[in-house]
N, CA, C, O and CB atoms as a CASP TS submission, in Angstrom:
PFRMAT TS
TARGET T0000
AUTHOR 0000-0000-0000
METHOD Language model
MODEL 1
PARENT N/A
ATOM      1  N   MET     1    -117.644 -21.932   5.745  1.00  0.00           N
ATOM      2  CA  MET     1    -116.581 -22.633   6.018  1.00  0.00           C
ATOM      3  C   MET     1    -115.776 -22.257   6.629  1.00  0.00           C
ATOM      4  O   MET     1    -114.921 -21.679   5.958  1.00  0.00           O
ATOM      5  CB  MET     1    -116.103 -22.985   5.279  1.00  0.00           C
ATOM      6  N   ALA     2    -115.523 -22.299   8.021  1.00  0.00           N
ATOM      7  CA  ALA     2    -114.368 -22.139   8.615  1.00  0.00           C
ATOM      8  C   ALA     2    -113.303 -22.233   8.369  1.00  0.00           C
ATOM      9  O   ALA     2    -113.145 -23.360   7.899  1.00  0.00           O
ATOM     10  CB  ALA     2    -114.298 -22.531   9.249  1.00  0.00           C
ATOM     11  N   THR     3    -112.175 -21.578   8.403  1.00  0.00           N
ATOM     12  CA  THR     3    -110.852 -23.209   8.807  1.00  0.00           C
ATOM     13  C   THR     3    -110.027 -22.795   9.818  1.00  0.00           C
ATOM     14  O   THR     3    -109.774 -21.829  10.537  1.00  0.00           O
ATOM     15  CB  THR     3    -109.488 -23.774   7.386  1.00  0.00           C
ATOM     16  N   LYS     4    -109.715 -23.917   9.579  1.00  0.00           N
ATOM     17  CA  LYS     4    -108.883 -24.258  11.598  1.00  0.00           C
ATOM     18  C   LYS     4    -107.548 -23.407  11.146  1.00  0.00           C
ATOM     19  O   LYS     4    -106.947 -23.339  10.074  1.00  0.00           O
ATOM     20  CB  LYS     4    -108.221 -26.704  12.313  1.00  0.00           C
ATOM     21  N   LYS     5    -107.370 -22.862  12.275  1.00  0.00           N
ATOM     22  CA  LYS     5    -106.319 -21.798  12.222  1.00  0.00           C
ATOM     23  C   LYS     5    -104.838 -22.811  12.688  1.00  0.00           C
ATOM     24  O   LYS     5    -104.803 -23.395  13.771  1.00  0.00           O
ATOM     25  CB  LYS     5    -106.780 -20.316  13.478  1.00  0.00           C
ATOM     26  N   LYS     6    -103.785 -22.873  11.761  1.00  0.00           N
ATOM     27  CA  LYS     6    -102.795 -24.054  11.668  1.00  0.00           C
ATOM     28  C   LYS     6    -101.905 -23.658  12.907  1.00  0.00           C
ATOM     29  O   LYS     6    -101.634 -22.459  12.976  1.00  0.00           O
ATOM     30  CB  LYS     6    -101.883 -24.175  10.103  1.00  0.00           C
ATOM     31  N   GLN     7    -101.564 -24.220  13.585  1.00  0.00           N
ATOM     32  CA  GLN     7    -100.687 -24.496  14.743  1.00  0.00           C
ATOM     33  C   GLN     7     -99.249 -24.959  14.376  1.00  0.00           C
ATOM     34  O   GLN     7     -98.926 -25.556  13.349  1.00  0.00           O
ATOM     35  CB  GLN     7    -101.339 -25.561  15.602  1.00  0.00           C
ATOM     36  N   TRP     8     -98.600 -24.651  15.202  1.00  0.00           N
ATOM     37  CA  TRP     8     -97.089 -24.426  15.017  1.00  0.00           C
ATOM     38  C   TRP     8     -96.686 -26.429  14.607  1.00  0.00           C
ATOM     39  O   TRP     8     -95.809 -26.744  13.803  1.00  0.00           O
ATOM     40  CB  TRP     8     -96.179 -23.532  16.951  1.00  0.00           C
ATOM     41  N   SER     9     -97.409 -27.297  15.246  1.00  0.00           N
ATOM     42  CA  SER     9     -96.889 -28.720  14.803  1.00  0.00           C
ATOM     43  C   SER     9     -98.198 -28.867  13.580  1.00  0.00           C
ATOM     44  O   SER     9     -98.791 -29.942  13.673  1.00  0.00           O
ATOM     45  CB  SER     9     -96.863 -30.158  16.344  1.00  0.00           C
ATOM     46  N   ASP    10     -98.611 -28.113  12.680  1.00  0.00           N
ATOM     47  CA  ASP    10     -99.181 -28.802  11.721  1.00  0.00           C
ATOM     48  C   ASP    10     -98.482 -28.037  10.424  1.00  0.00           C
ATOM     49  O   ASP    10     -98.902 -28.191   9.278  1.00  0.00           O
ATOM     50  CB  ASP    10    -100.830 -28.786  11.852  1.00  0.00           C
ATOM     51  N   LEU    11     -97.015 -26.936  10.872  1.00  0.00           N
ATOM     52  CA  LEU    11     -96.135 -26.654   9.746  1.00  0.00           C
ATOM     53  C   LEU    11     -95.197 -27.681   9.300  1.00  0.00           C
ATOM     54  O   LEU    11     -94.891 -28.589  10.073  1.00  0.00           O
ATOM     55  CB  LEU    11     -95.395 -25.551  10.030  1.00  0.00           C
ATOM     56  N   THR    12     -94.733 -27.621   8.163  1.00  0.00           N
ATOM     57  CA  THR    12     -93.881 -28.646   7.517  1.00  0.00           C
ATOM     58  C   THR    12     -92.190 -28.079   8.306  1.00  0.00           C
ATOM     59  O   THR    12     -92.116 -26.926   8.731  1.00  0.00           O
ATOM     60  CB  THR    12     -94.054 -28.506   5.431  1.00  0.00           C
ATOM     61  N   ASP    13     -91.270 -28.792   8.382  1.00  0.00           N
ATOM     62  CA  ASP    13     -89.978 -28.140   8.946  1.00  0.00           C
ATOM     63  C   ASP    13     -89.391 -26.818   7.829  1.00  0.00           C
ATOM     64  O   ASP    13     -88.809 -25.806   8.222  1.00  0.00           O
ATOM     65  CB  ASP    13     -88.703 -29.519   9.099  1.00  0.00           C
ATOM     66  N   GLY    14     -89.684 -27.108   6.537  1.00  0.00           N
ATOM     67  CA  GLY    14     -89.665 -25.674   5.912  1.00  0.00           C
ATOM     68  C   GLY    14     -90.138 -24.463   6.118  1.00  0.00           C
ATOM     69  O   GLY    14     -89.507 -23.407   6.163  1.00  0.00           O
ATOM     70  N   GLN    15     -91.750 -24.726   6.293  1.00  0.00           N
ATOM     71  CA  GLN    15     -92.135 -23.383   7.291  1.00  0.00           C
ATOM     72  C   GLN    15     -91.781 -23.090   8.444  1.00  0.00           C
ATOM     73  O   GLN    15     -91.527 -21.966   8.879  1.00  0.00           O
ATOM     74  CB  GLN    15     -93.277 -23.242   7.577  1.00  0.00           C
ATOM     75  N   ARG    16     -91.751 -24.036   8.959  1.00  0.00           N
ATOM     76  CA  ARG    16     -91.188 -23.542  10.349  1.00  0.00           C
ATOM     77  C   ARG    16     -89.480 -22.906  10.569  1.00  0.00           C
ATOM     78  O   ARG    16     -88.999 -22.385  11.575  1.00  0.00           O
ATOM     79  CB  ARG    16     -91.339 -24.916  11.303  1.00  0.00           C
ATOM     80  N   ALA    17     -88.828 -23.184   9.222  1.00  0.00           N
ATOM     81  CA  ALA    17     -87.412 -22.477   9.144  1.00  0.00           C
ATOM     82  C   ALA    17     -87.753 -21.246   8.834  1.00  0.00           C
ATOM     83  O   ALA    17     -87.590 -20.198   9.459  1.00  0.00           O
ATOM     84  CB  ALA    17     -86.351 -23.014   8.109  1.00  0.00           C
ATOM     85  N   ALA    18     -88.422 -21.539   7.441  1.00  0.00           N
ATOM     86  CA  ALA    18     -89.004 -20.025   7.387  1.00  0.00           C
ATOM     87  C   ALA    18     -88.764 -18.962   8.120  1.00  0.00           C
ATOM     88  O   ALA    18     -88.053 -17.961   8.213  1.00  0.00           O
ATOM     89  CB  ALA    18     -90.145 -19.980   7.532  1.00  0.00           C
ATOM     90  N   ILE    19     -89.935 -19.767   8.785  1.00  0.00           N
ATOM     91  CA  ILE    19     -90.871 -18.616  10.032  1.00  0.00           C
ATOM     92  C   ILE    19     -89.779 -17.733  11.112  1.00  0.00           C
ATOM     93  O   ILE    19     -89.864 -16.634  11.660  1.00  0.00           O
ATOM     94  CB  ILE    19     -92.076 -19.824  11.371  1.00  0.00           C
ATOM     95  N   VAL    20     -88.623 -18.933  11.101  1.00  0.00           N
ATOM     96  CA  VAL    20     -87.873 -18.669  12.580  1.00  0.00           C
ATOM     97  C   VAL    20     -86.809 -17.478  11.567  1.00  0.00           C
ATOM     98  O   VAL    20     -86.568 -16.312  11.878  1.00  0.00           O
ATOM     99  CB  VAL    20     -86.840 -20.522  13.611  1.00  0.00           C
ATOM    100  N   VAL    21     -86.515 -17.917  10.825  1.00  0.00           N
ATOM    101  CA  VAL    21     -85.358 -16.890   9.833  1.00  0.00           C
ATOM    102  C   VAL    21     -85.955 -15.791   9.284  1.00  0.00           C
ATOM    103  O   VAL    21     -85.134 -15.031   8.770  1.00  0.00           O
ATOM    104  CB  VAL    21     -84.685 -17.616   8.468  1.00  0.00           C
ATOM    105  N   ALA    22     -87.122 -15.426   9.206  1.00  0.00           N
ATOM    106  CA  ALA    22     -87.852 -14.239   8.928  1.00  0.00           C
ATOM    107  C   ALA    22     -87.952 -13.583  10.196  1.00  0.00           C
ATOM    108  O   ALA    22     -87.526 -12.436  10.057  1.00  0.00           O
ATOM    109  CB  ALA    22     -89.197 -14.476   8.294  1.00  0.00           C
ATOM    110  N   ALA    23     -88.292 -13.780  11.269  1.00  0.00           N
ATOM    111  CA  ALA    23     -88.164 -13.472  13.008  1.00  0.00           C
ATOM    112  C   ALA    23     -86.983 -13.109  13.126  1.00  0.00           C
ATOM    113  O   ALA    23     -86.840 -11.964  13.553  1.00  0.00           O
ATOM    114  CB  ALA    23     -88.384 -14.682  14.117  1.00  0.00           C
ATOM    115  N   GLY    24     -85.761 -13.880  12.819  1.00  0.00           N
ATOM    116  CA  GLY    24     -84.545 -13.375  13.370  1.00  0.00           C
ATOM    117  C   GLY    24     -83.934 -12.186  11.584  1.00  0.00           C
ATOM    118  O   GLY    24     -82.825 -11.665  11.467  1.00  0.00           O
ATOM    119  N   VAL    25     -84.447 -12.153  11.114  1.00  0.00           N
ATOM    120  CA  VAL    25     -84.225 -10.763  10.109  1.00  0.00           C
ATOM    121  C   VAL    25     -84.908  -9.684  10.545  1.00  0.00           C
ATOM    122  O   VAL    25     -84.744  -8.528  10.153  1.00  0.00           O
ATOM    123  CB  VAL    25     -84.715 -10.901   8.609  1.00  0.00           C
ATOM    124  N   GLU    26     -85.503  -9.979  11.175  1.00  0.00           N
ATOM    125  CA  GLU    26     -87.045  -8.500  11.575  1.00  0.00           C
ATOM    126  C   GLU    26     -86.325  -8.296  12.964  1.00  0.00           C
ATOM    127  O   GLU    26     -86.228  -7.130  13.346  1.00  0.00           O
ATOM    128  CB  GLU    26     -89.459  -9.186  11.855  1.00  0.00           C
ATOM    129  N   LEU    27     -85.773  -9.362  13.821  1.00  0.00           N
ATOM    130  CA  LEU    27     -84.966  -9.007  14.993  1.00  0.00           C
ATOM    131  C   LEU    27     -83.793  -8.180  14.793  1.00  0.00           C
ATOM    132  O   LEU    27     -83.373  -7.116  15.248  1.00  0.00           O
ATOM    133  CB  LEU    27     -84.536 -10.147  15.622  1.00  0.00           C
ATOM    134  N   VAL    28     -83.434  -8.998  13.998  1.00  0.00           N
ATOM    135  CA  VAL    28     -81.693  -7.713  13.787  1.00  0.00           C
ATOM    136  C   VAL    28     -81.785  -6.207  12.746  1.00  0.00           C
ATOM    137  O   VAL    28     -81.078  -5.200  12.708  1.00  0.00           O
ATOM    138  CB  VAL    28     -80.060  -8.865  12.632  1.00  0.00           C
ATOM    139  N   LEU    29     -82.750  -6.544  12.135  1.00  0.00           N
ATOM    140  CA  LEU    29     -83.357  -4.847  11.495  1.00  0.00           C
ATOM    141  C   LEU    29     -83.862  -4.056  12.170  1.00  0.00           C
ATOM    142  O   LEU    29     -83.493  -2.882  12.145  1.00  0.00           O
ATOM    143  CB  LEU    29     -84.390  -4.738  10.547  1.00  0.00           C
ATOM    144  N   THR    30     -85.079  -4.594  13.139  1.00  0.00           N
ATOM    145  CA  THR    30     -85.078  -3.881  14.325  1.00  0.00           C
ATOM    146  C   THR    30     -84.508  -3.103  15.279  1.00  0.00           C
ATOM    147  O   THR    30     -84.730  -1.935  15.601  1.00  0.00           O
ATOM    148  CB  THR    30     -85.245  -4.291  14.719  1.00  0.00           C
ATOM    149  N   THR    31     -83.504  -4.162  15.814  1.00  0.00           N
ATOM    150  CA  THR    31     -82.450  -3.978  16.910  1.00  0.00           C
ATOM    151  C   THR    31     -81.062  -3.159  16.007  1.00  0.00           C
ATOM    152  O   THR    31     -80.280  -2.446  16.637  1.00  0.00           O
ATOM    153  CB  THR    31     -81.983  -5.758  17.667  1.00  0.00           C
ATOM    154  N   LEU    32     -80.951  -3.313  14.941  1.00  0.00           N
ATOM    155  CA  LEU    32     -79.921  -2.112  14.031  1.00  0.00           C
ATOM    156  C   LEU    32     -80.662  -0.580  14.015  1.00  0.00           C
ATOM    157  O   LEU    32     -80.069   0.434  14.384  1.00  0.00           O
ATOM    158  CB  LEU    32     -79.736  -2.660  12.085  1.00  0.00           C
ATOM    159  N   ALA    33     -82.109  -0.594  13.506  1.00  0.00           N
ATOM    160  CA  ALA    33     -82.703   0.746  13.358  1.00  0.00           C
ATOM    161  C   ALA    33     -82.450   1.862  14.512  1.00  0.00           C
ATOM    162  O   ALA    33     -82.057   3.028  14.501  1.00  0.00           O
ATOM    163  CB  ALA    33     -84.174   0.526  13.235  1.00  0.00           C
ATOM    164  N   MET    34     -83.074   0.475  16.021  1.00  0.00           N
ATOM    165  CA  MET    34     -82.895   1.318  17.334  1.00  0.00           C
ATOM    166  C   MET    34     -81.763   1.897  17.618  1.00  0.00           C
ATOM    167  O   MET    34     -81.509   3.070  17.888  1.00  0.00           O
ATOM    168  CB  MET    34     -83.102   0.647  18.422  1.00  0.00           C
ATOM    169  N   VAL    35     -81.090   0.949  17.530  1.00  0.00           N
ATOM    170  CA  VAL    35     -79.461   1.373  17.938  1.00  0.00           C
ATOM    171  C   VAL    35     -78.780   2.746  17.457  1.00  0.00           C
ATOM    172  O   VAL    35     -78.015   3.458  18.108  1.00  0.00           O
ATOM    173  CB  VAL    35     -78.460   0.254  17.295  1.00  0.00           C
ATOM    174  N   ASP    36     -79.353   2.970  15.882  1.00  0.00           N
ATOM    175  CA  ASP    36     -78.586   3.771  15.367  1.00  0.00           C
ATOM    176  C   ASP    36     -79.262   5.271  15.910  1.00  0.00           C
ATOM    177  O   ASP    36     -78.798   6.346  16.292  1.00  0.00           O
ATOM    178  CB  ASP    36     -78.490   3.455  13.795  1.00  0.00           C
ATOM    179  N   LEU    37     -80.646   4.680  15.711  1.00  0.00           N
ATOM    180  CA  LEU    37     -81.464   5.862  16.309  1.00  0.00           C
ATOM    181  C   LEU    37     -80.907   6.870  17.780  1.00  0.00           C
ATOM    182  O   LEU    37     -80.579   8.029  18.034  1.00  0.00           O
ATOM    183  CB  LEU    37     -82.891   5.092  16.718  1.00  0.00           C
ATOM    184  N   ALA    38     -81.050   5.718  18.380  1.00  0.00           N
ATOM    185  CA  ALA    38     -80.367   6.447  19.830  1.00  0.00           C
ATOM    186  C   ALA    38     -79.120   7.044  20.258  1.00  0.00           C
ATOM    187  O   ALA    38     -78.910   7.784  21.219  1.00  0.00           O
ATOM    188  CB  ALA    38     -80.330   5.655  20.714  1.00  0.00           C
ATOM    189  N   ARG    39     -77.915   6.360  18.919  1.00  0.00           N
ATOM    190  CA  ARG    39     -76.806   6.730  18.924  1.00  0.00           C
ATOM    191  C   ARG    39     -76.533   8.509  17.516  1.00  0.00           C
ATOM    192  O   ARG    39     -75.712   9.426  17.532  1.00  0.00           O
ATOM    193  CB  ARG    39     -76.014   5.067  18.596  1.00  0.00           C
ATOM    194  N   ARG    40     -77.406   8.261  16.804  1.00  0.00           N
ATOM    195  CA  ARG    40     -77.376   9.050  16.021  1.00  0.00           C
ATOM    196  C   ARG    40     -77.913  10.662  16.341  1.00  0.00           C
ATOM    197  O   ARG    40     -78.934  10.690  17.028  1.00  0.00           O
ATOM    198  CB  ARG    40     -77.952   8.388  15.127  1.00  0.00           C
ATOM    199  N   PRO    41     -77.450  11.791  16.000  1.00  0.00           N
ATOM    200  CA  PRO    41     -77.495  13.096  16.626  1.00  0.00           C
ATOM    201  C   PRO    41     -78.857  12.988  16.108  1.00  0.00           C
ATOM    202  O   PRO    41     -79.124  11.997  15.427  1.00  0.00           O
ATOM    203  CB  PRO    41     -76.430  14.405  16.224  1.00  0.00           C
ATOM    204  N   ALA    42     -79.855  13.962  16.358  1.00  0.00           N
ATOM    205  CA  ALA    42     -80.921  14.220  15.281  1.00  0.00           C
ATOM    206  C   ALA    42     -80.603  15.159  14.212  1.00  0.00           C
ATOM    207  O   ALA    42     -81.496  15.324  13.381  1.00  0.00           O
ATOM    208  CB  ALA    42     -82.127  14.723  15.879  1.00  0.00           C
ATOM    209  N   ALA    43     -79.774  15.655  14.096  1.00  0.00           N
ATOM    210  CA  ALA    43     -79.451  16.675  13.054  1.00  0.00           C
ATOM    211  C   ALA    43     -79.261  15.592  11.991  1.00  0.00           C
ATOM    212  O   ALA    43     -79.476  16.007  10.852  1.00  0.00           O
ATOM    213  CB  ALA    43     -78.081  17.755  13.353  1.00  0.00           C
ATOM    214  N   GLN    44     -78.883  14.203  12.090  1.00  0.00           N
ATOM    215  CA  GLN    44     -78.269  13.149  10.756  1.00  0.00           C
ATOM    216  C   GLN    44     -79.764  12.593  10.884  1.00  0.00           C
ATOM    217  O   GLN    44     -79.880  11.526  10.281  1.00  0.00           O
ATOM    218  CB  GLN    44     -76.600  11.735  11.046  1.00  0.00           C
ATOM    219  N   VAL    45     -80.897  13.011  11.483  1.00  0.00           N
ATOM    220  CA  VAL    45     -82.156  12.116  11.231  1.00  0.00           C
ATOM    221  C   VAL    45     -82.964  12.857  10.147  1.00  0.00           C
ATOM    222  O   VAL    45     -82.987  14.064  10.388  1.00  0.00           O
ATOM    223  CB  VAL    45     -83.108  11.884  12.639  1.00  0.00           C
ATOM    224  N   ARG    46     -83.547  12.559   9.174  1.00  0.00           N
ATOM    225  CA  ARG    46     -84.715  12.794   8.411  1.00  0.00           C
ATOM    226  C   ARG    46     -86.436  13.084   9.169  1.00  0.00           C
ATOM    227  O   ARG    46     -87.379  12.326   8.940  1.00  0.00           O
ATOM    228  CB  ARG    46     -84.680  11.490   7.529  1.00  0.00           C
ATOM    229  N   GLY    47     -86.520  14.168   9.960  1.00  0.00           N
ATOM    230  CA  GLY    47     -87.908  13.590  10.489  1.00  0.00           C
ATOM    231  C   GLY    47     -87.785  13.720  11.923  1.00  0.00           C
ATOM    232  O   GLY    47     -86.643  13.893  12.348  1.00  0.00           O
ATOM    233  N   PRO    48     -88.643  13.676  12.669  1.00  0.00           N
ATOM    234  CA  PRO    48     -88.631  13.250  13.873  1.00  0.00           C
ATOM    235  C   PRO    48     -88.079  11.852  14.465  1.00  0.00           C
ATOM    236  O   PRO    48     -88.416  10.741  14.055  1.00  0.00           O
ATOM    237  CB  PRO    48     -89.755  13.380  14.109  1.00  0.00           C
ATOM    238  N   LYS    49     -87.197  12.112  15.474  1.00  0.00           N
ATOM    239  CA  LYS    49     -87.055  10.575  15.733  1.00  0.00           C
ATOM    240  C   LYS    49     -87.594   9.907  16.344  1.00  0.00           C
ATOM    241  O   LYS    49     -87.477   8.682  16.313  1.00  0.00           O
ATOM    242  CB  LYS    49     -86.236  10.195  16.088  1.00  0.00           C
ATOM    243  N   ALA    50     -88.553  10.736  17.281  1.00  0.00           N
ATOM    244  CA  ALA    50     -89.615   9.668  17.797  1.00  0.00           C
ATOM    245  C   ALA    50     -90.867   8.856  16.711  1.00  0.00           C
ATOM    246  O   ALA    50     -91.389   7.781  17.005  1.00  0.00           O
ATOM    247  CB  ALA    50     -90.461  10.548  18.954  1.00  0.00           C
ATOM    248  N   LEU    51     -91.135   9.538  15.615  1.00  0.00           N
ATOM    249  CA  LEU    51     -91.554   9.225  14.546  1.00  0.00           C
ATOM    250  C   LEU    51     -90.839   7.832  13.838  1.00  0.00           C
ATOM    251  O   LEU    51     -91.364   6.737  13.634  1.00  0.00           O
ATOM    252  CB  LEU    51     -91.440  10.420  13.850  1.00  0.00           C
ATOM    253  N   TRP    52     -89.626   8.228  13.583  1.00  0.00           N
ATOM    254  CA  TRP    52     -88.872   6.764  13.052  1.00  0.00           C
ATOM    255  C   TRP    52     -88.876   5.832  14.085  1.00  0.00           C
ATOM    256  O   TRP    52     -88.663   4.773  13.496  1.00  0.00           O
ATOM    257  CB  TRP    52     -87.273   6.888  12.604  1.00  0.00           C
ATOM    258  N   VAL    53     -89.016   5.527  15.553  1.00  0.00           N
ATOM    259  CA  VAL    53     -89.030   4.621  16.749  1.00  0.00           C
ATOM    260  C   VAL    53     -90.342   4.322  16.172  1.00  0.00           C
ATOM    261  O   VAL    53     -90.408   3.407  15.352  1.00  0.00           O
ATOM    262  CB  VAL    53     -88.842   5.187  18.432  1.00  0.00           C
ATOM    263  N   VAL    54     -91.165   4.833  16.422  1.00  0.00           N
ATOM    264  CA  VAL    54     -92.786   4.121  16.338  1.00  0.00           C
ATOM    265  C   VAL    54     -93.154   3.720  14.596  1.00  0.00           C
ATOM    266  O   VAL    54     -94.205   3.296  14.116  1.00  0.00           O
ATOM    267  CB  VAL    54     -94.209   5.561  17.005  1.00  0.00           C
ATOM    268  N   GLY    55     -92.175   3.963  14.097  1.00  0.00           N
ATOM    269  CA  GLY    55     -92.117   3.649  12.646  1.00  0.00           C
ATOM    270  C   GLY    55     -91.562   2.251  12.074  1.00  0.00           C
ATOM    271  O   GLY    55     -91.849   1.582  11.082  1.00  0.00           O
ATOM    272  N   SER    56     -90.504   2.073  13.286  1.00  0.00           N
ATOM    273  CA  SER    56     -89.818   1.160  12.914  1.00  0.00           C
ATOM    274  C   SER    56     -90.294  -0.139  13.899  1.00  0.00           C
ATOM    275  O   SER    56     -89.519  -1.053  14.182  1.00  0.00           O
ATOM    276  CB  SER    56     -88.365   1.635  12.943  1.00  0.00           C
ATOM    277  N   VAL    57     -91.595  -0.072  14.338  1.00  0.00           N
ATOM    278  CA  VAL    57     -92.135  -1.615  14.982  1.00  0.00           C
ATOM    279  C   VAL    57     -92.965  -1.773  13.686  1.00  0.00           C
ATOM    280  O   VAL    57     -92.949  -2.925  13.253  1.00  0.00           O
ATOM    281  CB  VAL    57     -93.218  -1.686  16.745  1.00  0.00           C
ATOM    282  N   VAL    58     -93.458  -1.165  13.194  1.00  0.00           N
ATOM    283  CA  VAL    58     -94.413  -1.536  11.920  1.00  0.00           C
ATOM    284  C   VAL    58     -93.093  -2.718  10.767  1.00  0.00           C
ATOM    285  O   VAL    58     -92.273  -2.398   9.905  1.00  0.00           O
ATOM    286  CB  VAL    58     -95.042   0.514  10.875  1.00  0.00           C
ATOM    287  N   GLN    59     -93.462  -3.964  11.308  1.00  0.00           N
ATOM    288  CA  GLN    59     -92.229  -4.894  10.336  1.00  0.00           C
ATOM    289  C   GLN    59     -93.077  -5.444   9.052  1.00  0.00           C
ATOM    290  O   GLN    59     -94.275  -5.721   9.103  1.00  0.00           O
ATOM    291  CB  GLN    59     -91.455  -6.527  11.332  1.00  0.00           C
ATOM    292  N   PRO    60     -92.334  -5.543   8.007  1.00  0.00           N
ATOM    293  CA  PRO    60     -90.538  -5.153   8.253  1.00  0.00           C
ATOM    294  C   PRO    60     -90.615  -4.056   7.179  1.00  0.00           C
ATOM    295  O   PRO    60     -89.770  -4.010   6.285  1.00  0.00           O
ATOM    296  CB  PRO    60     -89.074  -6.636   7.808  1.00  0.00           C
ATOM    297  N   VAL    61     -91.382  -3.384   7.242  1.00  0.00           N
ATOM    298  CA  VAL    61     -91.230  -2.033   6.156  1.00  0.00           C
ATOM    299  C   VAL    61     -90.568  -0.831   7.285  1.00  0.00           C
ATOM    300  O   VAL    61     -89.606  -0.197   6.852  1.00  0.00           O
ATOM    301  CB  VAL    61     -93.151  -1.396   5.344  1.00  0.00           C
ATOM    302  N   GLY    62     -90.928  -0.589   8.344  1.00  0.00           N
ATOM    303  CA  GLY    62     -90.509   0.388   9.312  1.00  0.00           C
ATOM    304  C   GLY    62     -88.938   0.869   9.572  1.00  0.00           C
ATOM    305  O   GLY    62     -88.597   2.052   9.548  1.00  0.00           O
ATOM    306  N   PRO    63     -87.893  -0.425   9.865  1.00  0.00           N
ATOM    307  CA  PRO    63     -86.735  -0.792   9.834  1.00  0.00           C
ATOM    308  C   PRO    63     -86.105  -0.207   8.774  1.00  0.00           C
ATOM    309  O   PRO    63     -85.212   0.639   8.815  1.00  0.00           O
ATOM    310  CB  PRO    63     -86.655  -2.021   9.860  1.00  0.00           C
ATOM    311  N   ILE    64     -86.742  -0.826   7.598  1.00  0.00           N
ATOM    312  CA  ILE    64     -85.668  -1.181   6.564  1.00  0.00           C
ATOM    313  C   ILE    64     -86.154   0.359   5.963  1.00  0.00           C
ATOM    314  O   ILE    64     -85.199   1.003   5.527  1.00  0.00           O
ATOM    315  CB  ILE    64     -85.848  -2.885   5.436  1.00  0.00           C
ATOM    316  N   ALA    65     -87.229   0.918   5.889  1.00  0.00           N
ATOM    317  CA  ALA    65     -87.387   2.114   5.473  1.00  0.00           C
ATOM    318  C   ALA    65     -86.797   3.349   6.481  1.00  0.00           C
ATOM    319  O   ALA    65     -86.981   4.443   5.949  1.00  0.00           O
ATOM    320  CB  ALA    65     -88.798   2.176   5.217  1.00  0.00           C
ATOM    321  N   TYR    66     -86.121   3.443   7.831  1.00  0.00           N
ATOM    322  CA  TYR    66     -85.297   4.219   8.543  1.00  0.00           C
ATOM    323  C   TYR    66     -83.873   4.239   7.711  1.00  0.00           C
ATOM    324  O   TYR    66     -83.273   5.214   7.258  1.00  0.00           O
ATOM    325  CB  TYR    66     -85.215   3.658  10.032  1.00  0.00           C
ATOM    326  N   LEU    67     -83.464   2.557   7.649  1.00  0.00           N
ATOM    327  CA  LEU    67     -82.038   2.348   7.360  1.00  0.00           C
ATOM    328  C   LEU    67     -81.764   2.799   5.626  1.00  0.00           C
ATOM    329  O   LEU    67     -80.666   2.907   5.080  1.00  0.00           O
ATOM    330  CB  LEU    67     -81.663   0.589   7.726  1.00  0.00           C
ATOM    331  N   LEU    68     -82.844   2.966   5.130  1.00  0.00           N
ATOM    332  CA  LEU    68     -82.606   3.557   3.689  1.00  0.00           C
ATOM    333  C   LEU    68     -82.686   4.690   3.418  1.00  0.00           C
ATOM    334  O   LEU    68     -82.182   5.238   2.438  1.00  0.00           O
ATOM    335  CB  LEU    68     -83.286   3.174   2.832  1.00  0.00           C
ATOM    336  N   PHE    69     -83.479   5.287   4.451  1.00  0.00           N
ATOM    337  CA  PHE    69     -84.268   6.726   3.901  1.00  0.00           C
ATOM    338  C   PHE    69     -84.047   7.499   5.062  1.00  0.00           C
ATOM    339  O   PHE    69     -83.602   8.588   4.697  1.00  0.00           O
ATOM    340  CB  PHE    69     -86.059   6.661   3.502  1.00  0.00           C
ATOM    341  N   GLY    70     -84.146   7.446   6.253  1.00  0.00           N
ATOM    342  CA  GLY    70     -83.956   8.075   7.552  1.00  0.00           C
ATOM    343  C   GLY    70     -82.963   8.549   8.350  1.00  0.00           C
ATOM    344  O   GLY    70     -83.064   9.348   9.281  1.00  0.00           O
ATOM    345  N   ARG    71     -81.864   7.929   7.863  1.00  0.00           N
ATOM    346  CA  ARG    71     -80.290   8.405   7.896  1.00  0.00           C
ATOM    347  C   ARG    71     -80.198   9.731   7.267  1.00  0.00           C
ATOM    348  O   ARG    71     -80.585   9.806   6.101  1.00  0.00           O
ATOM    349  CB  ARG    71     -79.247   7.382   7.064  1.00  0.00           C
ATOM    350  N   ARG    72     -79.773  10.735   7.813  1.00  0.00           N
ATOM    351  CA  ARG    72     -78.088  11.626   6.767  1.00  0.00           C
ATOM    352  C   ARG    72     -76.914  11.448   7.244  1.00  0.00           C
ATOM    353  O   ARG    72     -76.464  11.405   8.389  1.00  0.00           O
ATOM    354  CB  ARG    72     -77.905  13.411   6.700  1.00  0.00           C
ATOM    355  N   GLN    73     -76.324  11.317   5.865  1.00  0.00           N
ATOM    356  CA  GLN    73     -74.671  11.018   6.332  1.00  0.00           C
ATOM    357  C   GLN    73     -74.253  12.111   6.544  1.00  0.00           C
ATOM    358  O   GLN    73     -74.567  13.084   5.858  1.00  0.00           O
ATOM    359  CB  GLN    73     -73.623  10.348   5.359  1.00  0.00           C
ATOM    360  N   PRO    74     -73.046  12.171   8.067  1.00  0.00           N
ATOM    361  CA  PRO    74     -72.450  13.446   8.214  1.00  0.00           C
ATOM    362  C   PRO    74     -71.471  13.685   6.911  1.00  0.00           C
ATOM    363  O   PRO    74     -70.931  12.945   6.089  1.00  0.00           O
ATOM    364  CB  PRO    74     -71.652  13.503   9.647  1.00  0.00           C
ATOM    365  N   HIS    75     -71.535  15.388   7.200  1.00  0.00           N
ATOM    366  CA  HIS    75     -70.593  16.127   6.726  1.00  0.00           C
ATOM    367  C   HIS    75     -69.185  16.007   6.371  1.00  0.00           C
ATOM    368  O   HIS    75     -68.576  16.979   5.923  1.00  0.00           O
ATOM    369  CB  HIS    75     -70.632  16.806   7.322  1.00  0.00           C
TER
END
């Protein structure tokens, strides 16, 4: 018994709004993480910057992990 894949038009207004909000939050978090990585000196990043860039595209965990655990505060 295969289920039909839902189309955008099959969703309720509330479901559509939730998807748009979630996508916006992911976009903002990913942008913040990438901009911070680009500007922050490597000495202030826990681990290799390249690894954090790759990890930041894993949604939504990557950007949140970087913003919470990947940054060192300057002394």
